[in-house]
mmCIF file of C-alpha atoms in Angstrom:
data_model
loop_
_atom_site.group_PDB
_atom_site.id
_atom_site.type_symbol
_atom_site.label_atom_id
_atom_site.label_comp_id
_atom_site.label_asym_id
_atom_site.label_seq_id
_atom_site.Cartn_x
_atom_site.Cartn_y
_atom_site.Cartn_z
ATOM 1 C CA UNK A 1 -98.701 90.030 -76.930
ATOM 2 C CA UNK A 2 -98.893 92.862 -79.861
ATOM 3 C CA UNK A 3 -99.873 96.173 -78.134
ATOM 4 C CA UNK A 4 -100.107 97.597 -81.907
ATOM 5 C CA UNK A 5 -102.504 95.844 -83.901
ATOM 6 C CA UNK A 6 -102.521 95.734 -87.771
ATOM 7 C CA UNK A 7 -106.294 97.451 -89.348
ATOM 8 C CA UNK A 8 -106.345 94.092 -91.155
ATOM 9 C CA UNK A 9 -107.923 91.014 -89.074
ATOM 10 C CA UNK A 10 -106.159 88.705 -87.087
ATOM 11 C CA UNK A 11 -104.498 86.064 -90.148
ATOM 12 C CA UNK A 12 -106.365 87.601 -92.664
ATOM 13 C CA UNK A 13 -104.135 86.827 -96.236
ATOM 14 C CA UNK A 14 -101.587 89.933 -96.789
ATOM 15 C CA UNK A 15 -103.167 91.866 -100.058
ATOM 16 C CA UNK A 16 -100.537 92.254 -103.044
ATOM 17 C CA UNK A 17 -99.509 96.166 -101.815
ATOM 18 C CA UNK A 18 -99.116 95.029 -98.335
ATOM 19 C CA UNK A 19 -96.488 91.991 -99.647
ATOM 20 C CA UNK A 20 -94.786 94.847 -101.392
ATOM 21 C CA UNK A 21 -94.341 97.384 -98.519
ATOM 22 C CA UNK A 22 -93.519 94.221 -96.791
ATOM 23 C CA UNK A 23 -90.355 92.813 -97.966
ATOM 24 C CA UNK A 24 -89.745 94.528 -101.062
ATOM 25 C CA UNK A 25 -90.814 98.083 -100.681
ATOM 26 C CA UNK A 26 -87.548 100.323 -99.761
ATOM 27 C CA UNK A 27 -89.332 102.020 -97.494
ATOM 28 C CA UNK A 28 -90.411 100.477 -94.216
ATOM 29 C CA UNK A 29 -91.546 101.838 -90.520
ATOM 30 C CA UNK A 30 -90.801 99.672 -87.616
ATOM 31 C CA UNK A 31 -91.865 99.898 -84.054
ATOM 32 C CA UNK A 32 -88.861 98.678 -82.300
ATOM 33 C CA UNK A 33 -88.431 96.312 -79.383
ATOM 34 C CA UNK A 34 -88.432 97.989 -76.407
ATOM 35 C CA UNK A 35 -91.883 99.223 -76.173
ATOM 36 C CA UNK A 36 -91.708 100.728 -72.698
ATOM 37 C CA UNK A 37 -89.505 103.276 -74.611
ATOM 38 C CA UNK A 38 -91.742 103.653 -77.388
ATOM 39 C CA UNK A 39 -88.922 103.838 -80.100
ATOM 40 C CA UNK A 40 -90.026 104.189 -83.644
ATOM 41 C CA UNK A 41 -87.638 102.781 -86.487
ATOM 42 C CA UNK A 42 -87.841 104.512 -89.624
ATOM 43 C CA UNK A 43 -86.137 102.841 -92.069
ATOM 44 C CA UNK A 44 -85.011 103.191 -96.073
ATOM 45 C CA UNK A 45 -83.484 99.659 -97.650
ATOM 46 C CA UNK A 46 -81.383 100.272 -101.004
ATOM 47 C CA UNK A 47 -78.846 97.906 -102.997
ATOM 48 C CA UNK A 48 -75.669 99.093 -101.778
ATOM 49 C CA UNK A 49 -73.008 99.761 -104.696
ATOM 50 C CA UNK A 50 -69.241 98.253 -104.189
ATOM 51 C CA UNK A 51 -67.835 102.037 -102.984
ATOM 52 C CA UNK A 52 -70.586 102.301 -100.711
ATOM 53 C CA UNK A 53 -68.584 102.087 -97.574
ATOM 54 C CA UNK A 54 -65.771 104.847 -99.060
ATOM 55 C CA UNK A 55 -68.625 107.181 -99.586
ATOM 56 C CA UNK A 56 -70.123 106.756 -96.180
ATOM 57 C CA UNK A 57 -66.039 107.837 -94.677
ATOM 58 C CA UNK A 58 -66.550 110.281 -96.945
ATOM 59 C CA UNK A 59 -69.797 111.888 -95.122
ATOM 60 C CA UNK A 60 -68.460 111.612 -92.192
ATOM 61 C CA UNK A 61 -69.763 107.946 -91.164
ATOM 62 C CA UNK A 62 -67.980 106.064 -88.245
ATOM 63 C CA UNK A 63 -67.785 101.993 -88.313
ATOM 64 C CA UNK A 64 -69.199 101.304 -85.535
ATOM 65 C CA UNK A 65 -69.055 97.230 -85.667
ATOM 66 C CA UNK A 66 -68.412 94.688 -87.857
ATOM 67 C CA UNK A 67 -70.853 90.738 -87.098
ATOM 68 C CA UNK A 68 -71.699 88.060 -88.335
ATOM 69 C CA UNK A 69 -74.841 85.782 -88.073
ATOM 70 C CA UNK A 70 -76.633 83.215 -88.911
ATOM 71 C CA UNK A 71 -80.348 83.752 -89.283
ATOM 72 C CA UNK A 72 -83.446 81.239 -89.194
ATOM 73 C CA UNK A 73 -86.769 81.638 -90.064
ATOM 74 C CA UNK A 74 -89.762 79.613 -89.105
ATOM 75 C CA UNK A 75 -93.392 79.219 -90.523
ATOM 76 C CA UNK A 76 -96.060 75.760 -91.294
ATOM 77 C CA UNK A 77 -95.770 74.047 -94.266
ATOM 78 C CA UNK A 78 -98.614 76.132 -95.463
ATOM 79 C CA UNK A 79 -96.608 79.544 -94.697
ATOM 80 C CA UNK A 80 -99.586 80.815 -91.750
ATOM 81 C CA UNK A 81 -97.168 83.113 -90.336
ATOM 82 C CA UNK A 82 -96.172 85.052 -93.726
ATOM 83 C CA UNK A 83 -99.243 84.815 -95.569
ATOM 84 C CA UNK A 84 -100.709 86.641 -92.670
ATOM 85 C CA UNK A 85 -97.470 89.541 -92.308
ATOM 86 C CA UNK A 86 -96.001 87.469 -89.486
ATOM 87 C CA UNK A 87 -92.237 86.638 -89.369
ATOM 88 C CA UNK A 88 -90.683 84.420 -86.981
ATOM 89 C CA UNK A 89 -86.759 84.372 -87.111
ATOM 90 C CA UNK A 90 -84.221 83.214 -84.996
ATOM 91 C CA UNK A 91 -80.796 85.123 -84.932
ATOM 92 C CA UNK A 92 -77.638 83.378 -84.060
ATOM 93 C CA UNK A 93 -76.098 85.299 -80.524
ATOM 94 C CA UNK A 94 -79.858 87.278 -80.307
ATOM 95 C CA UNK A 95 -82.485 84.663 -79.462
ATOM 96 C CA UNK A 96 -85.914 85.320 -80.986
ATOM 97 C CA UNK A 97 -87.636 87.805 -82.477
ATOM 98 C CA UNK A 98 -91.443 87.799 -84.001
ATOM 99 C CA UNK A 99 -92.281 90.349 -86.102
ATOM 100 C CA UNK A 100 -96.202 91.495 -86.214
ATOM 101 C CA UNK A 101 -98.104 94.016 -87.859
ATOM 102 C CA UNK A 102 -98.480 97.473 -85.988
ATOM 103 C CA UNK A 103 -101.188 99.754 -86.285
ATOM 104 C CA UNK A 104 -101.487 101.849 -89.823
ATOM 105 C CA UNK A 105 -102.166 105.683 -89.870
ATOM 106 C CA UNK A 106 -99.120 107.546 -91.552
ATOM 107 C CA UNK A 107 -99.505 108.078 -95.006
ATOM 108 C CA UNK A 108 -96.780 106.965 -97.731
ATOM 109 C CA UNK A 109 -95.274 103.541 -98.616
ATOM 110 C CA UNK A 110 -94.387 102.095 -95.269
ATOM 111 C CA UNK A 111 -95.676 100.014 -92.756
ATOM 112 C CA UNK A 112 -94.854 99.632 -88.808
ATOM 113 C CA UNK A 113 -94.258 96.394 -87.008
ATOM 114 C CA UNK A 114 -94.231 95.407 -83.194
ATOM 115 C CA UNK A 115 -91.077 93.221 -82.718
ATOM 116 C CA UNK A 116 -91.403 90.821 -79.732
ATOM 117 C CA UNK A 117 -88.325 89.299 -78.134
ATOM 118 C CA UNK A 118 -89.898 88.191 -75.146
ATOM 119 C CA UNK A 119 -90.100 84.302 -75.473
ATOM 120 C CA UNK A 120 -92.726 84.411 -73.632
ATOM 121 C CA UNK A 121 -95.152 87.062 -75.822
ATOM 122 C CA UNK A 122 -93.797 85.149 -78.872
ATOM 123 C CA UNK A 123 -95.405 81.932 -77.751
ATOM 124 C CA UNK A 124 -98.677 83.637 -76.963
ATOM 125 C CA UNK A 125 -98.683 85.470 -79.845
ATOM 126 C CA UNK A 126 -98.057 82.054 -82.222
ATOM 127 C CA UNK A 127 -100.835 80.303 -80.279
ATOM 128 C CA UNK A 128 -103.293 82.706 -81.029
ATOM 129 C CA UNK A 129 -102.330 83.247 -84.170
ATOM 130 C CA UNK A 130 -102.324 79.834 -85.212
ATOM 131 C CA UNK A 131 -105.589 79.102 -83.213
ATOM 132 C CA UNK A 132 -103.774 76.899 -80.436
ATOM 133 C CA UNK A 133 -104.188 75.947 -77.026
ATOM 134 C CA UNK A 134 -101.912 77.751 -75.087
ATOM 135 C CA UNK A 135 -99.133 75.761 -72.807
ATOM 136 C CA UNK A 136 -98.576 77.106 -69.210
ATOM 137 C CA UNK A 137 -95.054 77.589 -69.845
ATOM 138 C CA UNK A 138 -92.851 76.992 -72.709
ATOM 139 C CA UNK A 139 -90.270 78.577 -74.718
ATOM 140 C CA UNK A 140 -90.137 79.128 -78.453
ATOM 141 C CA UNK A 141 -88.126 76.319 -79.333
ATOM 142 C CA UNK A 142 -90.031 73.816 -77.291
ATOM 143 C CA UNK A 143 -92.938 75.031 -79.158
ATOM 144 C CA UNK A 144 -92.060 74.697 -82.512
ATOM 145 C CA UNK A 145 -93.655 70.927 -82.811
ATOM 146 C CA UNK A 146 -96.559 71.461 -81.641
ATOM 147 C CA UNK A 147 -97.168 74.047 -84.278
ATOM 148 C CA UNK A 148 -96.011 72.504 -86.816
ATOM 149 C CA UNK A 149 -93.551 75.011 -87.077
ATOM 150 C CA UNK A 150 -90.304 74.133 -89.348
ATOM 151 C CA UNK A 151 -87.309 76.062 -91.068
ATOM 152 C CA UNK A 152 -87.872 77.670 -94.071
ATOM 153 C CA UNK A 153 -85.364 79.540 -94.499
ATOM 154 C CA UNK A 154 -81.717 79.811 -93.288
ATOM 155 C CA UNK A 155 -78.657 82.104 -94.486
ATOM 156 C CA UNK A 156 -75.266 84.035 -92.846
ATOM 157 C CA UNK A 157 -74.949 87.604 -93.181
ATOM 158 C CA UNK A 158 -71.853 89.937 -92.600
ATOM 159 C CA UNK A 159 -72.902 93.292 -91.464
ATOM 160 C CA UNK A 160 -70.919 96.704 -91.178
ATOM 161 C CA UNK A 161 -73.100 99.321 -88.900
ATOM 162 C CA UNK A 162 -72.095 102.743 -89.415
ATOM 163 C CA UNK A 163 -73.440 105.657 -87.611
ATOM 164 C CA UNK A 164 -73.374 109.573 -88.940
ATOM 165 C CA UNK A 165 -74.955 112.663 -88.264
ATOM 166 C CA UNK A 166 -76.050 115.128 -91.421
ATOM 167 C CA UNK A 167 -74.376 118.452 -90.826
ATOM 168 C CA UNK A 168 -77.060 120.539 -90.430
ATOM 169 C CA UNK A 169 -78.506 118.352 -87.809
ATOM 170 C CA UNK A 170 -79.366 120.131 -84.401
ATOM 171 C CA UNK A 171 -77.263 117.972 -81.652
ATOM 172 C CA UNK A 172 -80.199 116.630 -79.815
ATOM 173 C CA UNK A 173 -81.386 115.382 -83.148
ATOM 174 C CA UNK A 174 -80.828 111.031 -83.376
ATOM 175 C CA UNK A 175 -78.153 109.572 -85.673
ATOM 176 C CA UNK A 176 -78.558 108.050 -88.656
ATOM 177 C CA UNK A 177 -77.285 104.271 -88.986
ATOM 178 C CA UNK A 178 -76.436 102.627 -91.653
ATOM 179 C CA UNK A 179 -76.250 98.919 -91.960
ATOM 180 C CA UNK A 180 -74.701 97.332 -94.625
ATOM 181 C CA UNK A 181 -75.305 93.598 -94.957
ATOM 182 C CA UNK A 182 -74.037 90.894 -97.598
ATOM 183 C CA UNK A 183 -75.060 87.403 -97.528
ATOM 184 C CA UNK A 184 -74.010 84.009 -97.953
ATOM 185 C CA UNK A 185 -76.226 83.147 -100.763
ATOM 186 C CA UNK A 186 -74.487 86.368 -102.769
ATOM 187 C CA UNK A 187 -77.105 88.913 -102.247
ATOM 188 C CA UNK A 188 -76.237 92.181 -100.870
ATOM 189 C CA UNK A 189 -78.166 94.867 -99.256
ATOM 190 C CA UNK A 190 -77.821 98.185 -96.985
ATOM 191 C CA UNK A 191 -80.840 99.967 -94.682
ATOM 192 C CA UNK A 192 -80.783 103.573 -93.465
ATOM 193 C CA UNK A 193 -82.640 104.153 -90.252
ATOM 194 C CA UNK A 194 -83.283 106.246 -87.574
ATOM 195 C CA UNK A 195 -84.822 106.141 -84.386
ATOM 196 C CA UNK A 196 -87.710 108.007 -82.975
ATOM 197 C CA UNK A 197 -89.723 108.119 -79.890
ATOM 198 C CA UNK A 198 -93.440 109.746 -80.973
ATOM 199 C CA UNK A 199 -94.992 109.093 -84.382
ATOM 200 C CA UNK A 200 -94.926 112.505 -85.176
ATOM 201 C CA UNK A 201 -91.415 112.446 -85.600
ATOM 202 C CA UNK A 202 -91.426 110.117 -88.429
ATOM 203 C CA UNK A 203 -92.223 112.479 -91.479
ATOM 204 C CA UNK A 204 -89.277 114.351 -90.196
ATOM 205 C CA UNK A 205 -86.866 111.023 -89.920
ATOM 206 C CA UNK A 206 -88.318 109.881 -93.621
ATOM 207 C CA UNK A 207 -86.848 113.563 -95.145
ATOM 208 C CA UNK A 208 -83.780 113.078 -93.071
ATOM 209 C CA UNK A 209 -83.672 109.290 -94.598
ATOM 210 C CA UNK A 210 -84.487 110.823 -98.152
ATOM 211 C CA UNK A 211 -82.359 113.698 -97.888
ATOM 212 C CA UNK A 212 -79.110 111.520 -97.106
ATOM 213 C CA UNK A 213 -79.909 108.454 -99.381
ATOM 214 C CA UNK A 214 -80.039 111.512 -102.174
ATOM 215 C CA UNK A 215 -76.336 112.202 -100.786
ATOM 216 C CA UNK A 216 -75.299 108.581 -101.144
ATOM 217 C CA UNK A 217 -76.747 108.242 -104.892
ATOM 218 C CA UNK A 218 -79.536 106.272 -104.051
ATOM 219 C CA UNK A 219 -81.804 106.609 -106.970
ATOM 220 C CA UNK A 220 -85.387 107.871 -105.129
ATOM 221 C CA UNK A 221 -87.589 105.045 -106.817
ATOM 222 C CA UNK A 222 -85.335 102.381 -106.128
ATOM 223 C CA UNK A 223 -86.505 99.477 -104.207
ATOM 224 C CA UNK A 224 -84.694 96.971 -102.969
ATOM 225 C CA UNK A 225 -85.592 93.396 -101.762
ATOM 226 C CA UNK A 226 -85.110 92.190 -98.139
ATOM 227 C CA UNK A 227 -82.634 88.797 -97.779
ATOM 228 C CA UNK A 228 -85.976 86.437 -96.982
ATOM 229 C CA UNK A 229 -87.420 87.295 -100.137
ATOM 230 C CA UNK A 230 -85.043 87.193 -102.469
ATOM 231 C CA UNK A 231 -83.747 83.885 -100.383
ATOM 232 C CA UNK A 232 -87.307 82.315 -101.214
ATOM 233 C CA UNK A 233 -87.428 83.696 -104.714
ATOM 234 C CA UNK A 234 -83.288 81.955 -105.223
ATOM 235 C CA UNK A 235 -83.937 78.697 -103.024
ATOM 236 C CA UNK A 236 -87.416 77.661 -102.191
ATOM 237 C CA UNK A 237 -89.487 79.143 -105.615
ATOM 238 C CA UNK A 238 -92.909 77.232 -104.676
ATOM 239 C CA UNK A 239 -92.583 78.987 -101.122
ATOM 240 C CA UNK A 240 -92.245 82.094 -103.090
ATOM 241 C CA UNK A 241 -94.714 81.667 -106.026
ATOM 242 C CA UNK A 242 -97.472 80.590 -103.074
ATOM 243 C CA UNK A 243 -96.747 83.944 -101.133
ATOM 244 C CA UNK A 244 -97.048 85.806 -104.594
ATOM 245 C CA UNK A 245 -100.028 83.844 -104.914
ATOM 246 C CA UNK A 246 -101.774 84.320 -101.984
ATOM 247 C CA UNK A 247 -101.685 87.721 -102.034
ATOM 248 C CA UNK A 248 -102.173 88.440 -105.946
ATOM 249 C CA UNK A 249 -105.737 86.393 -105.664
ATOM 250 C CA UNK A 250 -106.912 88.486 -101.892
ATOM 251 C CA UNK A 251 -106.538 91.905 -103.748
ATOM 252 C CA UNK A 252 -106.435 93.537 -107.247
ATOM 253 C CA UNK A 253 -104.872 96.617 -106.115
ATOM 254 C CA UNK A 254 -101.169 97.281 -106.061
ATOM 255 C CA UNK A 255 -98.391 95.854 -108.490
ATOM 256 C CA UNK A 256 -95.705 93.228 -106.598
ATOM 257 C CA UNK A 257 -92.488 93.747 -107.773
ATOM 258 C CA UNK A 258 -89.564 91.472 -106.894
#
């Protein structure tokens, strides 16, 4: 189950600002798998230019690995999961992974998430959600019919991972990675982050993040779209237009961009 909850109730519609810090906003916190560890991602996206991966060698960035995947996304025909900041994706080599909404507090444009992996929490977490009666024991797959659940969305990515740290960081101080990922549908995007264990460490990690996307020539307002969206937006348009939707007519406040 979520340990973080989201202020918002359980399946409530996401408002038009929460869409935005969502999947298009650049700048996003996560809380990251592991939650006996407690680790915090902090993360910046931006549209990655065609040099990008000279000027990371440049400051001092080391490839770390280079993958490919397939990913797979999951939601009802009337987009429950989405509509309601839930995202259910299945990664080729990685299993499953449903992203929830954590609990807000830190000022600025960003949001955190819980990210289950345990099959197990998923499919508690999807039968609550979705107002189900729970099976004794099933995995996610197996559960998929009974909720109604079907693909939405499906796409390959190449990724580079790079990791660096900024010279005047103290040793002890976590690296930056960099993740630069192009897709098979021709869109192409890269993500700063950095990991942290206690939230009070995140307005330090955000003016690390701004500091070195300043040193890559990130422009400071830019915002750049994550893959799902602009997959929707490219592929499945009344899937898109009904998330706009949905969210334009919960809330007045906030502008969604795209």
């Amino acid at each position: 189950m979520c340990l973080l909850r989201s202020s918002r109730t359980r399946g409530s519609p996401l408002t038009s600002r929460t869409l935005e810090h969502t999947v298009v906003n650049s700048w996003q916190t996560c809380v990251a798998g592991n939650m006996a560890q407690g680790l915090i991602e902090v993360e910046r996206k931006f549209v990655p230019g065609p040099d990008m991966e000279e000027r990371l060698q440049e400051l001092g960035g080391t490839l770390e690995r280079r993958v490919t995947f397939r990913d797979t996304y999951y939601d009802t025909s009337e987009l429950s999961l989405m509509r309601s900041d839930h995202w259910l994706r299945q990664r080729q080599g990685s299993g499953w992974e449903l992203k929830c909404p954590g609990v807000a507090g830190i000022s600025g444009p960003h949001n955190e998430y819980v990210e289950l992996t345990s099959e197990s929490a998923i499919v508690a977490e999807l039968f609550e959600l979705l107002e189900a009666e729970e099976p004794e024991i099933a995995g996610v797959a197996a559960v998929l019919g009974p909720l109604k659940l079907q693909e939405v969305a499906s796409f390959i990515t190449t990724r580079s991972s790079w990791k660096l740290a900024l010279s005047e960081a103290h040793e002890q101080e976590p690296l930056l990675r960099v993740d630069l990922d192009s897709t098979d549908f021709g869109y192409a995007v890269g993500e700063v982050e950095v990991m942290v264990r206690e939230k009070a460490e995140v307005p330090a990690a955000l003016e690390k993040i701004f500091s070195f996307s300043r040193m890559l020539g990130v422009p400071a307002q830019e915002k750049a779209p994550a893959k799902l969206l602009v997959y929707l937006q490219r592929f499945r348009p009344l899937d898109y237009q009904r998330l706009l939707e949905a969210n334009s007519s919960s809330e007045a406040t906030g502008d969604l961009t795209s």
